[in-house]
Amino acid sequence: MEEMGVPYNKAYNGENPIGTSIVYATQKMGFRFSAARGYLHPVRNRQNLKIVTGALVRRLLFEGRAARGVEFEVDGRLLTENANQVIISASVFNSPKLLMHSGIGPGDHLRDNGIEVLQNSPGVGRNLHHHPAVGGKVFVNTRTANMDDNLLGQIKHGLRFALTSADRQAMSIRPLRS
């Protein structure tokens, strides 16, 4: 793509997301590995961890300036859970939303929306960037796995993937079909 004037960008999660790159994929031994499988499942039996699925967190609960719990909704019921430690990991858009619903953010904006200001932090919710992406067609002069996008090709590449580790990096970035 550089020949076409599109720069290569090895760190698209950095300050400048513009350019082409190989998509990052969370992997273990060449296989896709979700954050839940990598970080949550190994510690799911800890006494200080409670996992609630199907929940929508509404706001953080504070004791003074320390987050000590969450208010969340499950099956139409509003529940609370208290904790000594709260970790926010709700995505680039939902983490600031959760902070703002909890009273942390631009004070005037919070007051305008009827939210009590716990901490005026004008930067919360500003300058958000998701990963802009545009799919493109690139013509190559070598055979690729995408050229074998049929049952026989999938069997061929599946066997090669299972029997060797050489193609694991390349195969991890190929979209999966549902």
CSV table of C-alpha atoms in Angstrom, one decimal:
chain,number,residue,atom,x,y,z
A,1,MET,CA,0.0,0.0,0.0
A,2,GLU,CA,3.0,2.3,0.5
A,3,GLU,CA,3.5,2.2,-3.3
A,4,MET,CA,0.0,3.8,-3.5
A,5,GLY,CA,0.8,6.5,-1.1
A,6,VAL,CA,-0.8,5.0,2.0
A,7,PRO,CA,1.8,4.9,4.9
A,8,TYR,CA,2.5,1.9,6.9
A,9,ASN,CA,1.5,2.3,10.6
A,10,LYS,CA,2.9,-0.3,13.0
A,11,ALA,CA,1.1,1.3,16.0
A,12,TYR,CA,-2.5,2.2,15.0
A,13,ASN,CA,-3.5,2.3,18.7
A,14,GLY,CA,-1.1,5.3,19.2
A,15,GLU,CA,-1.6,9.0,18.6
A,16,ASN,CA,-1.9,8.7,14.8
A,17,PRO,CA,-4.2,5.9,13.7
A,18,ILE,CA,-3.8,6.7,9.9
A,19,GLY,CA,-2.2,4.1,7.7
A,20,THR,CA,-2.2,0.4,6.8
A,21,SER,CA,-1.2,-2.3,9.2
A,22,ILE,CA,-1.8,-5.9,10.1
A,23,VAL,CA,-4.7,-6.0,12.6
A,24,TYR,CA,-3.8,-6.9,16.2
A,25,ALA,CA,-5.3,-10.0,17.5
A,26,THR,CA,-5.2,-11.4,21.0
A,27,GLN,CA,-3.7,-14.9,20.6
A,28,LYS,CA,-2.4,-17.8,22.6
A,29,MET,CA,-0.4,-20.4,20.7
A,30,GLY,CA,-1.6,-19.0,17.4
A,31,PHE,CA,-5.3,-19.2,18.3
A,32,ARG,CA,-7.7,-16.3,18.9
A,33,PHE,CA,-7.9,-15.7,22.6
A,34,SER,CA,-10.5,-13.4,24.1
A,35,ALA,CA,-9.8,-11.0,27.0
A,36,ALA,CA,-12.3,-13.1,29.1
A,37,ARG,CA,-10.4,-16.3,28.4
A,38,GLY,CA,-7.0,-14.6,28.9
A,39,TYR,CA,-7.7,-12.6,32.0
A,40,LEU,CA,-11.1,-13.4,33.6
A,41,HIS,CA,-11.4,-17.2,33.3
A,42,PRO,CA,-8.1,-17.9,35.1
A,43,VAL,CA,-9.3,-16.0,38.2
A,44,ARG,CA,-13.0,-16.6,38.1
A,45,ASN,CA,-13.0,-18.6,41.3
A,46,ARG,CA,-11.4,-16.0,43.5
A,47,GLN,CA,-13.3,-15.0,46.6
A,48,ASN,CA,-12.9,-11.3,45.8
A,49,LEU,CA,-14.4,-11.6,42.3
A,50,LYS,CA,-18.1,-11.8,41.4
A,51,ILE,CA,-19.1,-12.2,37.7
A,52,VAL,CA,-22.6,-11.2,36.8
A,53,THR,CA,-23.6,-11.8,33.1
A,54,GLY,CA,-26.4,-10.0,31.3
A,55,ALA,CA,-25.9,-6.9,33.5
A,56,LEU,CA,-25.9,-3.3,32.5
A,57,VAL,CA,-23.8,-1.1,34.9
A,58,ARG,CA,-25.6,2.2,35.6
A,59,ARG,CA,-23.1,4.0,37.8
A,60,LEU,CA,-20.3,3.6,40.3
A,61,LEU,CA,-20.9,3.9,44.0
A,62,PHE,CA,-18.6,6.1,46.1
A,63,GLU,CA,-17.5,6.4,49.7
A,64,GLY,CA,-15.9,9.9,49.7
A,65,ARG,CA,-13.6,9.9,46.7
A,66,ALA,CA,-13.1,6.1,46.5
A,67,ALA,CA,-15.2,3.8,44.2
A,68,ARG,CA,-16.7,1.2,46.5
A,69,GLY,CA,-19.3,-0.6,44.3
A,70,VAL,CA,-21.6,-0.5,41.3
A,71,GLU,CA,-25.2,-0.1,40.6
A,72,PHE,CA,-26.4,-2.3,37.8
A,73,GLU,CA,-29.5,-3.7,36.2
A,74,VAL,CA,-30.3,-7.4,35.5
A,75,ASP,CA,-33.6,-8.6,34.1
A,76,GLY,CA,-35.2,-5.2,34.9
A,77,ARG,CA,-34.1,-5.2,38.5
A,78,LEU,CA,-31.8,-2.5,39.9
A,79,LEU,CA,-29.1,-4.1,42.1
A,80,THR,CA,-26.0,-2.9,43.9
A,81,GLU,CA,-22.7,-4.7,44.7
A,82,ASN,CA,-20.2,-3.3,47.1
A,83,ALA,CA,-16.5,-3.9,46.8
A,84,ASN,CA,-13.1,-2.8,48.1
A,85,GLN,CA,-11.9,-2.4,44.5
A,86,VAL,CA,-13.7,-1.4,41.3
A,87,ILE,CA,-12.1,-1.9,37.9
A,88,ILE,CA,-13.7,0.0,34.9
A,89,SER,CA,-13.3,-1.8,31.6
A,90,ALA,CA,-16.3,-0.8,29.6
A,91,SER,CA,-14.8,0.2,26.2
A,92,VAL,CA,-13.6,3.5,24.7
A,93,PHE,CA,-17.1,4.9,24.7
A,94,ASN,CA,-18.8,3.2,27.7
A,95,SER,CA,-16.1,3.9,30.3
A,96,PRO,CA,-16.4,7.7,30.0
A,97,LYS,CA,-20.2,7.3,29.9
A,98,LEU,CA,-20.1,5.3,33.1
A,99,LEU,CA,-17.8,7.9,34.8
A,100,MET,CA,-20.2,10.7,33.7
A,101,HIS,CA,-23.3,8.8,35.0
A,102,SER,CA,-21.4,8.5,38.3
A,103,GLY,CA,-20.7,12.2,38.5
A,104,ILE,CA,-17.1,12.4,37.2
A,105,GLY,CA,-16.7,14.5,34.1
A,106,PRO,CA,-17.3,18.0,32.7
A,107,GLY,CA,-19.2,19.7,35.6
A,108,ASP,CA,-21.5,21.9,33.5
A,109,HIS,CA,-22.5,19.0,31.2
A,110,LEU,CA,-23.3,16.8,34.2
A,111,ARG,CA,-25.4,19.5,35.9
A,112,ASP,CA,-27.2,20.2,32.6
A,113,ASN,CA,-28.2,16.5,32.7
A,114,GLY,CA,-29.3,16.4,36.3
A,115,ILE,CA,-26.2,14.5,37.5
A,116,GLU,CA,-24.6,15.5,40.8
A,117,VAL,CA,-20.9,16.5,40.2
A,118,LEU,CA,-18.5,14.4,42.3
A,119,GLN,CA,-15.4,15.5,40.4
A,120,ASN,CA,-15.2,18.2,37.7
A,121,SER,CA,-13.0,16.5,35.0
A,122,PRO,CA,-13.4,18.3,31.7
A,123,GLY,CA,-11.4,15.7,29.8
A,124,VAL,CA,-13.7,12.8,30.5
A,125,GLY,CA,-15.6,12.0,27.3
A,126,ARG,CA,-13.5,14.3,25.1
A,127,ASN,CA,-11.3,13.4,22.2
A,128,LEU,CA,-12.5,9.9,21.9
A,129,HIS,CA,-11.2,7.8,19.0
A,130,HIS,CA,-12.3,4.4,17.9
A,131,HIS,CA,-10.4,2.4,15.3
A,132,PRO,CA,-11.3,3.9,12.0
A,133,ALA,CA,-11.2,1.2,9.4
A,134,VAL,CA,-11.8,1.0,5.7
A,135,GLY,CA,-11.8,-2.3,4.0
A,136,GLY,CA,-9.8,-2.4,0.8
A,137,LYS,CA,-9.1,-4.7,-2.1
A,138,VAL,CA,-5.5,-5.4,-2.7
A,139,PHE,CA,-4.3,-7.3,-5.7
A,140,VAL,CA,-1.4,-9.6,-5.1
A,141,ASN,CA,0.9,-11.6,-7.3
A,142,THR,CA,1.0,-14.6,-5.0
A,143,ARG,CA,-1.6,-17.1,-3.9
A,144,THR,CA,-3.4,-16.3,-0.6
A,145,ALA,CA,-5.7,-18.3,1.7
A,146,ASN,CA,-8.6,-16.0,0.5
A,147,MET,CA,-8.4,-17.5,-2.9
A,148,ASP,CA,-9.4,-20.9,-1.5
A,149,ASP,CA,-12.6,-19.6,0.2
A,150,ASN,CA,-14.6,-22.8,-0.4
A,151,LEU,CA,-15.1,-26.0,1.5
A,152,LEU,CA,-12.1,-27.8,0.0
A,153,GLY,CA,-9.8,-24.8,0.6
A,154,GLN,CA,-11.0,-24.4,4.2
A,155,ILE,CA,-10.2,-28.1,4.8
A,156,LYS,CA,-6.8,-27.7,3.2
A,157,HIS,CA,-5.9,-24.6,5.2
A,158,GLY,CA,-7.4,-26.0,8.4
A,159,LEU,CA,-5.3,-29.1,8.2
A,160,ARG,CA,-2.1,-27.0,7.4
A,161,PHE,CA,-3.0,-24.7,10.4
A,162,ALA,CA,-3.5,-27.7,12.7
A,163,LEU,CA,-0.4,-29.5,11.7
A,164,THR,CA,2.1,-26.7,11.5
A,165,SER,CA,2.6,-23.5,13.4
A,166,ALA,CA,4.0,-21.5,10.4
A,167,ASP,CA,0.6,-20.1,9.3
A,168,ARG,CA,-0.9,-19.3,12.7
A,169,GLN,CA,-0.1,-15.6,12.5
A,170,ALA,CA,-1.5,-15.3,9.0
A,171,MET,CA,-4.6,-17.3,9.7
A,172,SER,CA,-5.4,-15.3,12.9
A,173,ILE,CA,-6.2,-12.2,10.9
A,174,ARG,CA,-8.5,-14.0,8.4
A,175,PRO,CA,-12.2,-13.1,9.2
A,176,LEU,CA,-14.3,-16.0,10.6
A,177,ARG,CA,-17.6,-16.8,9.1
A,178,SER,CA,-20.7,-17.1,11.3
